CSV table of C-alpha atoms and ligand atoms in Angstrom, one decimal:
chain,number,residue,atom,x,y,z
A,1,MET,CA,0.0,0.0,0.0
A,2,LYS,CA,1.1,3.6,-0.7
A,3,ALA,CA,1.5,5.9,2.3
A,4,ILE,CA,-1.5,7.9,1.5
A,5,GLU,CA,-3.6,4.8,1.1
A,6,VAL,CA,-2.5,3.6,4.6
A,7,ILE,CA,-3.6,6.9,6.1
A,8,ASP,CA,-7.1,6.7,4.4
A,9,ASP,CA,-7.4,3.1,5.5
A,10,LEU,CA,-6.5,3.8,9.1
A,11,LYS,CA,-8.9,6.7,9.2
A,12,ARG,CA,-11.7,4.4,8.0
A,13,ARG,CA,-10.8,1.6,10.5
A,14,PHE,CA,-10.1,3.8,13.6
A,15,PRO,CA,-12.5,6.8,13.1
A,16,ASN,CA,-12.6,7.5,16.9
A,17,GLU,CA,-8.8,7.8,17.3
A,18,PRO,CA,-7.9,11.4,16.2
A,19,GLU,CA,-4.6,11.7,18.1
A,20,TYR,CA,-3.3,8.4,16.6
A,21,ILE,CA,-4.3,9.4,13.1
A,22,GLN,CA,-2.7,12.8,13.6
A,23,ALA,CA,0.6,11.3,14.7
A,24,VAL,CA,0.6,8.7,11.8
A,25,GLU,CA,-0.3,11.4,9.2
A,26,GLU,CA,2.6,13.7,10.4
A,27,VAL,CA,5.1,10.9,10.0
A,28,LEU,CA,3.9,9.4,6.7
A,29,THR,CA,3.7,12.7,4.9
A,30,THR,CA,7.3,13.4,5.7
A,31,ILE,CA,8.8,10.0,4.8
A,32,GLU,CA,7.2,9.7,1.3
A,33,ASP,CA,10.5,10.3,-0.6
A,34,VAL,CA,12.5,7.6,1.1
A,35,TYR,CA,9.6,5.3,1.0
A,36,ASN,CA,9.3,5.7,-2.8
A,37,ASP,CA,13.0,5.2,-3.2
A,38,ASN,CA,12.7,1.7,-1.6
A,39,PRO,CA,10.0,-0.2,-3.6
A,40,GLU,CA,10.6,-3.3,-1.5
A,41,PHE,CA,8.9,-1.5,1.4
A,42,GLU,CA,5.6,-1.4,-0.5
A,43,ARG,CA,5.9,-5.0,-1.6
A,44,TYR,CA,6.2,-6.0,2.1
A,45,ASN,CA,3.4,-3.7,3.1
A,46,LEU,CA,5.8,-2.2,5.6
A,47,ILE,CA,4.1,1.1,6.3
A,48,GLU,CA,0.9,-0.5,7.4
A,49,ARG,CA,2.8,-3.0,9.6
A,50,LEU,CA,4.7,-0.2,11.1
A,51,CYS,CA,1.6,1.9,11.9
A,52,ILE,CA,-0.5,-0.8,13.5
A,53,PRO,CA,0.7,-1.8,17.0
A,54,ASP,CA,2.1,-5.3,17.5
A,55,ARG,CA,-0.4,-5.9,20.3
A,56,ILE,CA,-2.5,-4.0,22.8
A,57,PHE,CA,-3.5,-5.2,26.3
A,58,ALA,CA,-6.6,-3.6,27.9
A,59,PHE,CA,-7.8,-4.5,31.4
A,60,ARG,CA,-9.9,-3.4,34.3
A,61,VAL,CA,-8.1,-2.1,37.4
A,62,SER,CA,-10.2,-2.4,40.6
A,63,TRP,CA,-9.0,-0.8,43.8
A,64,VAL,CA,-10.4,0.4,47.1
A,65,ASP,CA,-10.1,4.1,48.2
A,66,ASP,CA,-9.6,5.4,51.7
A,67,LYS,CA,-13.4,5.6,52.3
A,68,GLY,CA,-13.8,1.9,51.4
A,69,LYS,CA,-15.4,2.6,48.1
A,70,VAL,CA,-14.5,0.2,45.2
A,71,ASN,CA,-13.3,2.0,42.1
A,72,ASN,CA,-12.8,0.6,38.6
A,73,ASN,CA,-10.4,2.2,36.0
A,74,MET,CA,-9.2,1.0,32.7
A,75,GLY,CA,-5.6,0.0,32.2
A,76,TYR,CA,-3.7,-0.4,28.9
A,77,ARG,CA,-0.3,-1.3,27.4
A,78,VAL,CA,0.3,-0.7,23.7
A,79,GLN,CA,3.3,-2.7,22.5
A,80,HIS,CA,3.9,-1.0,19.3
A,81,ASN,CA,7.1,-2.3,17.7
A,82,ASN,CA,10.2,-4.3,18.9
A,83,ALA,CA,12.2,-4.5,15.7
A,84,ILE,CA,15.3,-2.8,17.2
A,85,GLY,CA,15.0,-3.7,20.9
A,86,PRO,CA,12.6,-4.6,23.7
A,87,TYR,CA,9.4,-2.5,23.9
A,88,LYS,CA,10.1,0.7,25.9
A,89,GLY,CA,7.9,3.6,26.8
A,90,GLY,CA,6.2,5.4,29.7
A,91,ILE,CA,3.0,4.9,31.7
A,92,ARG,CA,0.5,7.8,31.9
A,93,PHE,CA,-2.0,8.2,34.7
A,94,HIS,CA,-4.5,10.9,33.7
A,95,SER,CA,-8.3,11.1,33.5
A,96,SER,CA,-8.0,11.9,29.7
A,97,VAL,CA,-6.2,8.6,28.9
A,98,ASN,CA,-7.7,6.5,26.1
A,99,LEU,CA,-6.5,4.2,23.4
A,100,SER,CA,-6.2,6.9,20.8
A,101,ILE,CA,-3.7,8.8,23.0
A,102,LEU,CA,-1.7,5.7,24.0
A,103,LYS,CA,-1.5,4.5,20.4
A,104,PHE,CA,-0.2,7.9,19.3
A,105,LEU,CA,2.3,8.0,22.1
A,106,ALA,CA,3.5,4.4,21.4
A,107,PHE,CA,3.8,5.2,17.6
A,108,GLU,CA,5.9,8.3,18.3
A,109,GLN,CA,8.0,6.4,20.9
A,110,THR,CA,9.0,3.9,18.2
A,111,PHE,CA,10.6,6.6,16.1
A,112,LYS,CA,12.0,8.5,19.1
A,113,ASN,CA,13.7,5.4,20.5
A,114,SER,CA,15.2,4.6,17.1
A,115,LEU,CA,16.7,8.2,17.0
A,116,THR,CA,18.4,7.8,20.3
A,117,THR,CA,20.8,5.2,18.8
A,118,LEU,CA,20.1,2.8,21.6
A,119,ALA,CA,18.4,-0.6,21.2
A,120,MET,CA,14.8,0.1,22.3
A,121,GLY,CA,11.5,-0.6,20.6
A,122,GLY,CA,8.4,1.5,21.2
A,123,ALA,CA,5.5,1.1,23.7
A,124,LYS,CA,3.2,3.2,25.9
A,125,GLY,CA,0.7,2.4,28.6
A,126,GLY,CA,-1.5,4.0,31.2
A,127,SER,CA,-4.8,4.4,32.8
A,128,ASP,CA,-7.7,6.9,33.1
A,129,PHE,CA,-6.9,7.0,36.9
A,130,SER,CA,-5.8,10.4,38.1
A,131,PRO,CA,-3.4,10.6,41.1
A,132,ARG,CA,-4.6,14.2,41.6
A,133,GLY,CA,-6.2,14.6,45.0
A,134,LYS,CA,-5.5,10.9,46.0
A,135,SER,CA,-3.7,9.9,49.2
A,136,ASP,CA,-0.4,8.1,49.1
A,137,MET,CA,-2.1,4.9,50.1
A,138,GLU,CA,-4.7,5.2,47.4
A,139,VAL,CA,-2.0,5.8,44.8
A,140,MET,CA,-0.1,2.7,46.1
A,141,ARG,CA,-3.1,0.5,46.0
A,142,PHE,CA,-3.9,1.6,42.5
A,143,CYS,CA,-0.4,1.0,41.3
A,144,GLN,CA,-0.4,-2.5,42.8
A,145,ALA,CA,-3.7,-3.4,41.2
A,146,PHE,CA,-2.5,-2.1,37.8
A,147,ILE,CA,0.7,-4.2,38.0
A,148,GLN,CA,-1.1,-7.3,39.3
A,149,GLU,CA,-2.7,-7.4,35.8
A,150,LEU,CA,0.2,-6.1,33.7
A,151,TRP,CA,3.2,-7.9,35.2
A,152,ARG,CA,3.0,-11.0,32.9
A,153,GLN,CA,3.4,-8.8,29.8
A,154,ILE,CA,6.5,-6.9,30.8
A,155,GLY,CA,10.1,-7.8,31.8
A,156,PRO,CA,13.7,-6.6,31.4
A,157,ASP,CA,14.1,-8.0,27.9
A,158,THR,CA,10.5,-7.9,26.9
A,159,ASP,CA,8.9,-4.5,27.8
A,160,VAL,CA,10.3,-1.9,30.1
A,161,PRO,CA,7.9,0.8,31.3
A,162,ALA,CA,8.8,4.2,32.8
A,163,GLY,CA,7.0,7.4,33.9
A,164,ASP,CA,5.0,10.0,32.0
A,165,ILE,CA,2.2,12.4,33.0
A,166,GLY,CA,1.0,11.5,36.5
A,167,VAL,CA,3.7,8.9,37.0
A,168,GLY,CA,6.8,10.0,38.7
A,169,GLY,CA,9.3,8.5,41.1
A,170,ARG,CA,6.6,7.6,43.7
A,171,GLU,CA,4.4,5.7,41.2
A,172,VAL,CA,7.3,3.9,39.5
A,173,GLY,CA,8.5,2.8,43.0
A,174,TYR,CA,5.1,1.3,43.9
A,175,MET,CA,4.8,-0.4,40.5
A,176,PHE,CA,8.4,-1.7,40.6
A,177,GLY,CA,7.8,-3.1,44.1
A,178,GLN,CA,4.6,-5.0,43.0
A,179,TYR,CA,6.3,-6.3,39.9
A,180,LYS,CA,9.3,-7.6,41.9
A,181,LYS,CA,6.9,-9.4,44.2
A,182,MET,CA,4.8,-11.0,41.5
A,183,ALA,CA,7.7,-11.9,39.1
A,184,ARG,CA,10.0,-12.9,42.0
A,185,GLU,CA,12.9,-11.2,40.3
A,186,PHE,CA,14.9,-8.0,40.9
A,187,THR,CA,15.7,-6.8,37.4
A,188,GLY,CA,15.6,-3.5,35.5
A,189,THR,CA,12.0,-3.9,34.4
A,190,PHE,CA,11.2,-0.3,35.1
A,191,THR,CA,13.2,2.8,34.5
A,192,GLY,CA,13.0,6.0,36.5
A,193,LYS,CA,13.5,4.0,39.7
A,194,GLY,CA,14.8,5.4,42.9
A,195,LEU,CA,18.6,5.7,43.2
A,196,GLU,CA,18.6,3.1,46.0
A,197,PHE,CA,17.1,0.4,43.9
A,198,GLY,CA,18.7,0.6,40.4
A,199,GLY,CA,17.7,4.1,39.3
A,200,SER,CA,20.1,6.1,37.1
A,201,LYS,CA,21.6,9.4,38.1
A,202,ILE,CA,20.2,12.2,36.0
A,203,ARG,CA,17.1,10.2,34.9
A,204,PRO,CA,14.6,12.7,36.6
A,205,GLU,CA,16.4,15.6,35.0
A,206,ALA,CA,17.0,13.9,31.6
A,207,THR,CA,14.0,15.0,29.5
A,208,GLY,CA,14.3,18.7,30.5
A,209,TYR,CA,18.1,18.8,30.4
A,210,GLY,CA,18.1,16.9,27.1
A,211,ASN,CA,15.6,19.4,25.6
A,212,VAL,CA,17.8,22.3,26.5
A,213,TYR,CA,20.9,20.5,25.1
A,214,PHE,CA,18.9,20.1,21.8
A,215,LEU,CA,17.8,23.7,21.8
A,216,LEU,CA,21.5,24.8,22.2
A,217,GLU,CA,22.4,22.8,19.1
A,218,MET,CA,19.6,24.5,17.2
A,219,LEU,CA,20.6,27.9,18.3
A,220,LYS,CA,24.2,27.2,17.3
A,221,THR,CA,23.1,26.8,13.7
A,222,ARG,CA,22.1,30.5,13.7
A,223,GLY,CA,24.9,31.7,16.0
A,224,ILE,CA,22.4,32.6,18.8
A,225,ASP,CA,23.4,32.6,22.5
A,226,ILE,CA,20.9,31.4,25.1
A,227,LYS,CA,22.1,33.8,27.8
A,228,GLY,CA,19.5,36.5,28.5
A,229,LYS,CA,16.8,35.0,26.3
A,230,THR,CA,13.2,34.9,27.6
A,231,VAL,CA,11.7,31.4,27.6
A,232,ALA,CA,8.0,30.5,28.0
A,233,ILE,CA,7.5,27.1,29.5
A,234,SER,CA,4.1,25.3,29.9
A,235,GLY,CA,3.6,22.7,32.6
A,236,SER,CA,5.1,22.5,36.0
A,237,GLY,CA,5.8,18.8,36.2
A,238,ASN,CA,9.0,16.7,35.7
A,239,VAL,CA,9.9,17.9,32.2
A,240,ALA,CA,9.0,21.6,32.8
A,241,THR,CA,10.8,22.0,36.1
A,242,TYR,CA,14.1,20.4,34.9
A,243,THR,CA,13.9,22.4,31.7
A,244,ALA,CA,13.7,25.6,33.8
A,245,ASP,CA,16.5,24.4,36.1
A,246,LYS,CA,19.0,24.0,33.2
A,247,LEU,CA,17.9,27.3,31.6
A,248,LEU,CA,18.5,29.2,34.8
A,249,THR,CA,21.9,27.6,35.1
A,250,LEU,CA,22.7,28.9,31.6
A,251,GLY,CA,21.5,32.4,32.3
A,252,ALA,CA,18.2,32.4,30.4
A,253,LYS,CA,15.0,34.0,31.8
A,254,VAL,CA,12.0,31.6,32.4
A,255,VAL,CA,9.0,33.8,32.3
A,256,SER,CA,6.1,31.4,32.5
A,257,MET,CA,5.0,28.0,33.8
A,258,SER,CA,1.5,26.5,34.0
A,259,ASP,CA,-0.7,23.6,35.1
A,260,SER,CA,-4.1,22.4,33.8
A,261,ASP,CA,-5.8,25.2,35.7
A,262,GLY,CA,-3.8,28.2,34.5
A,263,THR,CA,-0.5,30.1,33.8
A,264,ILE,CA,1.8,32.2,35.9
A,265,HIS,CA,3.7,35.1,34.3
A,266,VAL,CA,7.0,36.4,35.7
A,267,PRO,CA,8.3,38.9,33.2
A,268,GLU,CA,11.6,39.5,35.1
A,269,GLY,CA,12.3,35.7,35.1
A,270,LEU,CA,12.0,33.1,37.8
A,271,THR,CA,14.7,33.1,40.5
A,272,ARG,CA,16.3,29.9,41.7
A,273,GLU,CA,14.4,30.2,45.0
A,274,GLN,CA,11.1,30.6,43.1
A,275,LEU,CA,11.8,27.5,41.0
A,276,ASP,CA,12.6,25.5,44.2
A,277,TYR,CA,9.2,26.7,45.5
A,278,ILE,CA,7.5,25.3,42.4
A,279,PHE,CA,9.4,22.1,42.7
A,280,LYS,CA,8.3,21.6,46.3
A,281,LEU,CA,4.7,22.8,45.6
A,282,LYS,CA,4.3,20.2,42.8
A,283,ASN,CA,6.3,17.2,44.2
A,284,ILE,CA,5.8,17.5,48.0
A,285,TYR,CA,2.6,19.4,48.7
A,286,ARG,CA,1.0,18.4,45.3
A,287,GLY,CA,-0.5,21.9,45.1
A,288,ARG,CA,-1.6,24.2,42.2
A,289,ILE,CA,0.5,26.7,40.2
A,290,ARG,CA,-2.1,29.4,41.3
A,291,GLU,CA,-0.5,29.1,44.8
A,292,PHE,CA,2.8,30.4,43.4
A,293,ALA,CA,1.1,33.5,42.2
A,294,GLU,CA,-0.5,34.0,45.6
A,295,GLU,CA,2.9,33.6,47.3
A,296,TYR,CA,4.9,35.9,45.0
A,297,GLY,CA,2.2,38.2,43.8
A,298,CYS,CA,2.8,37.7,40.1
A,299,ALA,CA,0.2,37.6,37.3
A,300,TYR,CA,-1.9,34.4,37.0
A,301,TYR,CA,-4.1,33.6,34.0
A,302,GLU,CA,-6.9,31.2,35.1
A,303,GLY,CA,-7.8,28.6,32.5
A,304,GLU,CA,-5.2,29.9,30.0
A,305,ARG,CA,-2.0,28.6,28.4
A,306,PRO,CA,1.1,30.8,28.1
A,307,TRP,CA,1.2,31.2,24.3
A,308,GLN,CA,-1.3,34.1,23.7
A,309,ARG,CA,-0.3,35.9,26.9
A,310,VAL,CA,3.4,35.7,27.3
A,311,LYS,CA,6.0,37.3,24.9
A,312,CYS,CA,9.1,35.2,24.6
A,313,ASP,CA,12.2,34.5,22.4
A,314,ILE,CA,11.8,30.8,22.9
A,315,ALA,CA,8.8,28.5,23.7
A,316,MET,CA,9.3,25.1,25.3
A,317,PRO,CA,5.8,23.4,25.6
A,318,SER,CA,6.2,20.8,28.4
A,319,ALA,CA,2.6,19.9,29.4
A,320,THR,CA,0.6,17.8,27.0
A,321,GLN,CA,-0.5,17.1,23.4
A,322,ASN,CA,-2.1,19.7,21.2
A,323,GLU,CA,-1.5,22.5,23.6
A,324,ILE,CA,-0.4,25.0,20.9
A,325,ASP,CA,-2.9,25.5,18.1
A,326,GLY,CA,-2.6,27.7,15.0
A,327,ASP,CA,-3.8,30.9,16.8
A,328,ASP,CA,-1.3,30.3,19.6
A,329,ALA,CA,1.5,29.7,17.0
A,330,ARG,CA,0.6,33.0,15.2
A,331,ALA,CA,0.6,34.9,18.5
A,332,LEU,CA,4.0,33.5,19.4
A,333,ILE,CA,5.5,34.4,16.0
A,334,GLU,CA,4.0,37.9,16.2
A,335,GLY,CA,5.5,38.3,19.7
A,336,GLY,CA,9.0,37.7,18.3
A,337,CYS,CA,9.5,34.0,19.2
A,338,MET,CA,12.4,32.5,17.2
A,339,ALA,CA,12.5,28.9,18.4
A,340,VAL,CA,10.2,26.2,19.7
A,341,SER,CA,11.6,23.1,21.3
A,342,GLU,CA,9.1,20.5,22.4
A,343,GLY,CA,9.4,18.9,25.8
A,344,ALA,CA,5.9,17.4,25.6
A,345,ASN,CA,4.8,14.8,23.0
A,346,MET,CA,3.0,16.3,20.0
A,347,PRO,CA,2.2,19.6,21.8
A,348,SER,CA,1.8,21.5,18.5
A,349,THR,CA,-1.2,20.9,16.2
A,350,PRO,CA,-0.5,20.3,12.5
A,351,ASP,CA,-1.7,23.9,11.9
A,352,ALA,CA,0.8,25.3,14.5
A,353,ILE,CA,3.6,23.3,12.9
A,354,ARG,CA,2.8,24.7,9.5
A,355,GLU,CA,2.9,28.2,10.9
A,356,PHE,CA,6.3,27.7,12.6
A,357,GLN,CA,7.8,26.2,9.5
A,358,LYS,CA,6.3,28.9,7.2
A,359,ALA,CA,7.9,31.6,9.4
A,360,ARG,CA,11.2,29.6,9.3
A,361,LEU,CA,11.4,29.3,13.1
A,362,LEU,CA,13.8,26.8,14.6
A,363,TYR,CA,11.2,24.2,15.4
A,364,ALA,CA,12.0,20.8,17.1
A,365,PRO,CA,9.3,18.2,17.4
A,366,GLY,CA,9.1,16.3,20.7
A,367,LYS,CA,10.3,13.0,19.2
A,368,ALA,CA,13.8,14.6,18.7
A,369,ALA,CA,13.9,17.3,21.5
A,370,ASN,CA,12.5,15.3,24.4
A,371,ALA,CA,14.3,12.0,23.6
A,372,GLY,CA,16.7,12.7,26.4
A,373,GLY,CA,14.4,11.0,28.9
A,374,VAL,CA,14.2,7.7,27.2
A,375,SER,CA,17.9,7.9,26.3
A,376,VAL,CA,18.8,8.0,30.0
A,377,SER,CA,16.2,5.2,30.6
A,378,GLY,CA,18.2,3.2,28.0
A,379,LEU,CA,21.4,4.0,30.0
A,380,GLU,CA,19.6,2.9,33.2
A,381,MET,CA,18.8,-0.4,31.5
A,382,ALA,CA,22.5,-0.8,30.6
A,383,GLN,CA,23.6,-0.1,34.1
A,384,ASN,CA,21.0,-2.5,35.5
A,385,SER,CA,22.2,-5.3,33.2
A,386,GLN,CA,25.8,-4.7,34.3
A,387,LYS,CA,24.7,-4.3,38.0
A,388,LEU,CA,26.7,-1.0,37.9
A,389,SER,CA,25.9,2.6,38.7
A,390,TRP,CA,27.6,5.3,36.6
A,391,THR,CA,28.4,8.8,38.0
A,392,GLU,CA,26.3,11.9,37.3
A,393,GLU,CA,29.1,13.3,35.1
A,394,GLU,CA,29.2,10.1,33.0
A,395,VAL,CA,25.5,10.0,32.5
A,396,ASP,CA,25.2,13.7,31.8
A,397,SER,CA,28.0,13.6,29.2
A,398,LYS,CA,26.4,10.6,27.5
A,399,LEU,CA,23.1,12.5,27.4
A,400,LYS,CA,24.7,15.5,25.8
A,401,GLN,CA,26.4,13.4,23.2
A,402,ILE,CA,23.1,11.6,22.3
A,403,MET,CA,21.2,14.9,22.0
A,404,CYS,CA,24.0,16.2,19.7
A,405,ASP,CA,23.8,13.0,17.6
A,406,ILE,CA,20.0,13.3,17.3
A,407,HIS,CA,20.5,16.9,16.2
A,408,GLU,CA,23.0,15.8,13.6
A,409,GLN,CA,20.7,13.2,12.2
A,410,CYS,CA,17.9,15.8,11.9
A,411,VAL,CA,20.3,18.1,10.0
A,412,LYS,CA,21.4,15.2,7.7
A,413,TYR,CA,17.9,14.1,6.7
A,414,GLY,CA,16.0,17.4,7.2
A,415,THR,CA,18.0,20.2,5.5
A,416,GLU,CA,16.1,21.7,2.6
A,417,THR,CA,17.5,23.2,-0.6
A,418,ASP,CA,17.3,26.8,0.9
A,419,GLY,CA,19.3,25.6,4.0
A,420,TYR,CA,16.3,25.6,6.3
A,421,ILE,CA,16.4,22.6,8.7
A,422,ASN,CA,13.1,20.8,8.7
A,423,TYR,CA,13.5,19.0,12.0
A,424,VAL,CA,10.2,17.1,11.6
A,425,LYS,CA,11.3,15.6,8.4
A,426,GLY,CA,14.8,14.9,9.6
A,427,ALA,CA,13.6,13.1,12.8
A,428,ASN,CA,11.0,11.1,11.0
A,429,VAL,CA,13.2,9.9,8.2
A,430,ALA,CA,16.1,9.0,10.5
A,431,GLY,CA,13.9,7.2,12.9
A,432,PHE,CA,11.9,5.4,10.2
A,433,MET,CA,14.9,4.1,8.2
A,434,LYS,CA,16.4,2.2,11.1
A,435,VAL,CA,13.2,0.5,12.1
A,436,ALA,CA,12.2,-0.2,8.5
A,437,ARG,CA,15.5,-1.9,7.7
A,438,ALA,CA,15.3,-4.0,10.8
A,439,MET,CA,11.7,-5.0,10.0
A,440,MET,CA,12.7,-6.0,6.4
A,441,ALA,CA,15.6,-8.1,7.7
A,442,GLN,CA,13.4,-10.0,10.2
A,443,GLY,CA,10.6,-11.1,7.7
A,444,ILE,CA,6.9,-10.7,7.9
A,445,LEU,CA,5.9,-11.2,11.6
B,1,NDP,P1,4.0,15.5,34.9
B,1,NDP,O1,2.8,14.8,35.3
B,1,NDP,O2,5.2,15.5,35.8
B,1,NDP,O3,3.6,17.0,34.6
B,1,NDP,C1,2.6,17.3,33.6
B,1,NDP,C2,2.4,18.8,33.6
B,1,NDP,O4,1.5,19.2,32.5
B,1,NDP,C3,1.7,19.3,34.9
B,1,NDP,O5,2.0,20.6,35.2
B,1,NDP,C4,0.2,19.1,34.5
B,1,NDP,O6,-0.7,20.0,35.2
B,1,NDP,C5,0.3,19.6,33.0
B,1,NDP,N1,-0.8,19.0,32.2
B,1,NDP,C6,-1.1,17.7,32.1
B,1,NDP,N2,-2.1,17.5,31.3
B,1,NDP,C7,-2.6,18.7,31.0
B,1,NDP,C8,-3.6,19.2,30.2
B,1,NDP,N3,-4.5,18.3,29.6
B,1,NDP,N4,-3.8,20.5,30.0
B,1,NDP,C9,-2.9,21.4,30.6
B,1,NDP,N5,-1.9,21.0,31.4
B,1,NDP,C10,-1.7,19.7,31.6
B,1,NDP,O7,4.4,14.9,33.4
B,1,NDP,P2,5.8,15.1,32.7
B,1,NDP,O8,6.4,16.3,33.0
B,1,NDP,O9,6.5,13.8,32.8
B,1,NDP,O10,5.2,15.1,31.1
B,1,NDP,C11,4.9,16.2,30.4
B,1,NDP,C12,5.0,16.0,28.9
B,1,NDP,O11,6.3,15.5,28.6
B,1,NDP,C13,4.0,14.9,28.4
B,1,NDP,O12,3.6,15.2,27.1
B,1,NDP,C14,4.9,13.7,28.4
B,1,NDP,O13,4.4,12.7,27.5
B,1,NDP,C15,6.2,14.3,27.9
B,1,NDP,N6,7.4,13.5,28.1
B,1,NDP,C16,7.8,13.1,29.4
B,1,NDP,C17,8.9,12.4,29.6
B,1,NDP,C18,9.4,12.1,31.0
B,1,NDP,O14,10.6,11.6,31.1
B,1,NDP,N7,8.7,12.3,32.0
B,1,NDP,C19,9.8,12.0,28.5
B,1,NDP,C20,9.3,12.5,27.2
B,1,NDP,C21,8.2,13.2,27.0
B,1,NDP,P3,-1.6,19.3,36.4
B,1,NDP,O15,-0.6,19.2,37.5
B,1,NDP,O16,-2.7,20.3,36.6
B,1,NDP,O17,-2.1,18.0,35.9
């Protein structure tokens, strides 16, 4: 089947999965040239096999809350593709989770993991359970019930989950504990573990730091210095806070952060003390970003995202998918934004991406810019296999190198005739070719 026929066919077969179709369409429209150059791909119906997940597990998760009420959530694991390594990808706990979102994330993960140069296939999982407002004990009971069902399908050489939205160190710890008990093994089946039980140094920081390292490479292509630049960040979770952390270290000004309720605006830039406050607010007190505005008396835009409100040189969306639409993109460009580097997965709609590229902005899609997280997860797996623990400096320098390599691949496959680097095309082509060649070599499975 031709790429365009695959898109039409998937639209017909999965009409209620818009995020999945959006992600597939974005990739397939950028790899057409290399696909047409390799007629054997069509003979082996490779594209369709690459777009449809290898398998999907769906299950009920029943758990008892603190009041004794029995709750039922849905749990899922999408094992998308393991042509180049064991399935690998995070677990998301959020009320919005459904199969369309997990299928898009697992599809994206396959290309991202391929780009990292490490041996990891693509997967994603999660539940419509939201840890927000739940006690520690409720979260623990939910994680245990989730793994009681999932543990048979994962393992250190089979499928290695990690965190994502709503799943941080606490949740990974509970899930790893339950897995260890059910499987009767102590292996690197999860990444993002605590340092005391096999976690890697720099894993919590990796996605945010990696995104900044990627941004620096992009800025270098135009001779721009990060120092003094204003950066708008969305989100205030793992990715957002460590992005801000690295930016502050490099002398940039972080002028916004947000959560699902609203956005704070600090035109003079967050101080280190203020960022520490946000970190504690989100990770220890599990509060809302509005409380930051109350504490420091800054502007707070209830129910709004940063993009229409906050003028910036650089935007680093780090909350969720489709959080920048065409209007947001136009507002950013009009406000003087010159670069967008995505910490979140697919935060820009197709309309927004078109605007960024039309205006010749430096624009890095999540699958390239946020690959630092899964890269250090891959390094965590390597350390677990060797029963070794590398130093912070070692892991950080490997992370930097991987982000530089990813940037180089994007330049190699994405540079257009006028010199503009189309990072979307570059990342998709580089990620696709490796998986495609491995699938061809392994036969029709
Ligand atoms: P966290 O749960 O730590 O933080 C998520 C942040 O985004 C929170 O501030 C949350 O606000 C906000 N948010 C979540 N959903 C929405 C929504 N629907 N609308 C507005 N704001 C929302 O997650 P992470 O930081 O880990 O993940 C953020 C993004 O980065 C996701 O797209 C994830 O897939 C991606 N990513 C994460 C990696 C990692 O290593 N953790 C690796 C690569 C990508 P609230 O507190 O109100 O829910």
